[in-house]
Coordinates of C-alpha atoms in Angstrom, one line a residue:
M1 CA 50.6 210.4 -31.5
S2 CA 49.7 212.5 -34.5
N3 CA 51.6 212.4 -37.7
L4 CA 53.1 215.7 -38.9
K5 CA 52.5 216.3 -42.6
L6 CA 54.9 218.9 -43.9
K7 CA 56.4 217.6 -47.1
G8 CA 55.7 219.7 -50.2
T9 CA 54.0 222.7 -48.7
W10 CA 56.4 223.8 -46.0
N11 CA 57.2 227.2 -47.5
E12 CA 53.5 228.1 -47.6
L13 CA 52.9 226.7 -44.1
K14 CA 55.9 228.6 -42.8
G15 CA 54.4 231.9 -43.9
K16 CA 51.1 231.1 -42.2
A17 CA 52.9 230.1 -39.0
K18 CA 54.9 233.4 -39.0
Q19 CA 51.6 235.4 -39.4
Q20 CA 50.1 233.7 -36.4
Y21 CA 53.3 233.9 -34.2
A22 CA 55.4 236.9 -35.0
D23 CA 58.0 235.5 -32.5
L24 CA 58.9 232.6 -34.9
T25 CA 62.0 233.2 -37.0
D26 CA 63.2 231.5 -40.1
D27 CA 65.7 229.6 -37.9
D28 CA 62.9 228.4 -35.6
L29 CA 61.0 227.2 -38.7
L30 CA 63.9 225.5 -40.4
Y31 CA 62.5 222.2 -41.7
E32 CA 64.9 219.3 -42.5
E33 CA 63.5 216.0 -43.4
G34 CA 64.0 213.5 -40.6
K35 CA 64.4 216.3 -38.0
E36 CA 60.7 217.0 -37.4
D37 CA 61.1 216.6 -33.6
E38 CA 63.7 219.4 -33.5
L39 CA 61.3 221.6 -35.5
I40 CA 58.5 220.9 -33.1
G41 CA 60.7 221.5 -30.1
R42 CA 61.8 224.9 -31.4
I43 CA 58.1 225.9 -32.0
Q44 CA 57.1 224.5 -28.5
K45 CA 59.8 226.7 -26.9
K46 CA 58.6 229.8 -28.7
T47 CA 54.8 229.3 -28.3
G48 CA 54.7 227.5 -24.9
K49 CA 52.4 224.8 -26.4
A50 CA 52.5 221.0 -25.8
R51 CA 53.9 218.8 -28.5
D52 CA 50.5 217.5 -29.6
E53 CA 49.1 221.0 -29.7
V54 CA 52.0 222.1 -32.0
V55 CA 51.5 219.1 -34.3
D56 CA 47.7 219.7 -34.5
W57 CA 48.3 223.4 -35.1
L58 CA 50.8 222.7 -37.9
N59 CA 48.5 220.2 -39.5
R60 CA 45.6 222.7 -39.5
L61 CA 47.6 225.4 -41.2

């Protein structure tokens, strides 16, 4: 399983994610430390991607 690396740059990544998927809202992209699985689940629901695809996509942003 891939590690999700979000700390420190989340606001920048959030902007890039919203550019690629206009359906994603601020609520969908709400990041709280320790609740990464919930974030990934919300993104999965909106994009239709598998968990590993979402993690890889976020790490590439």
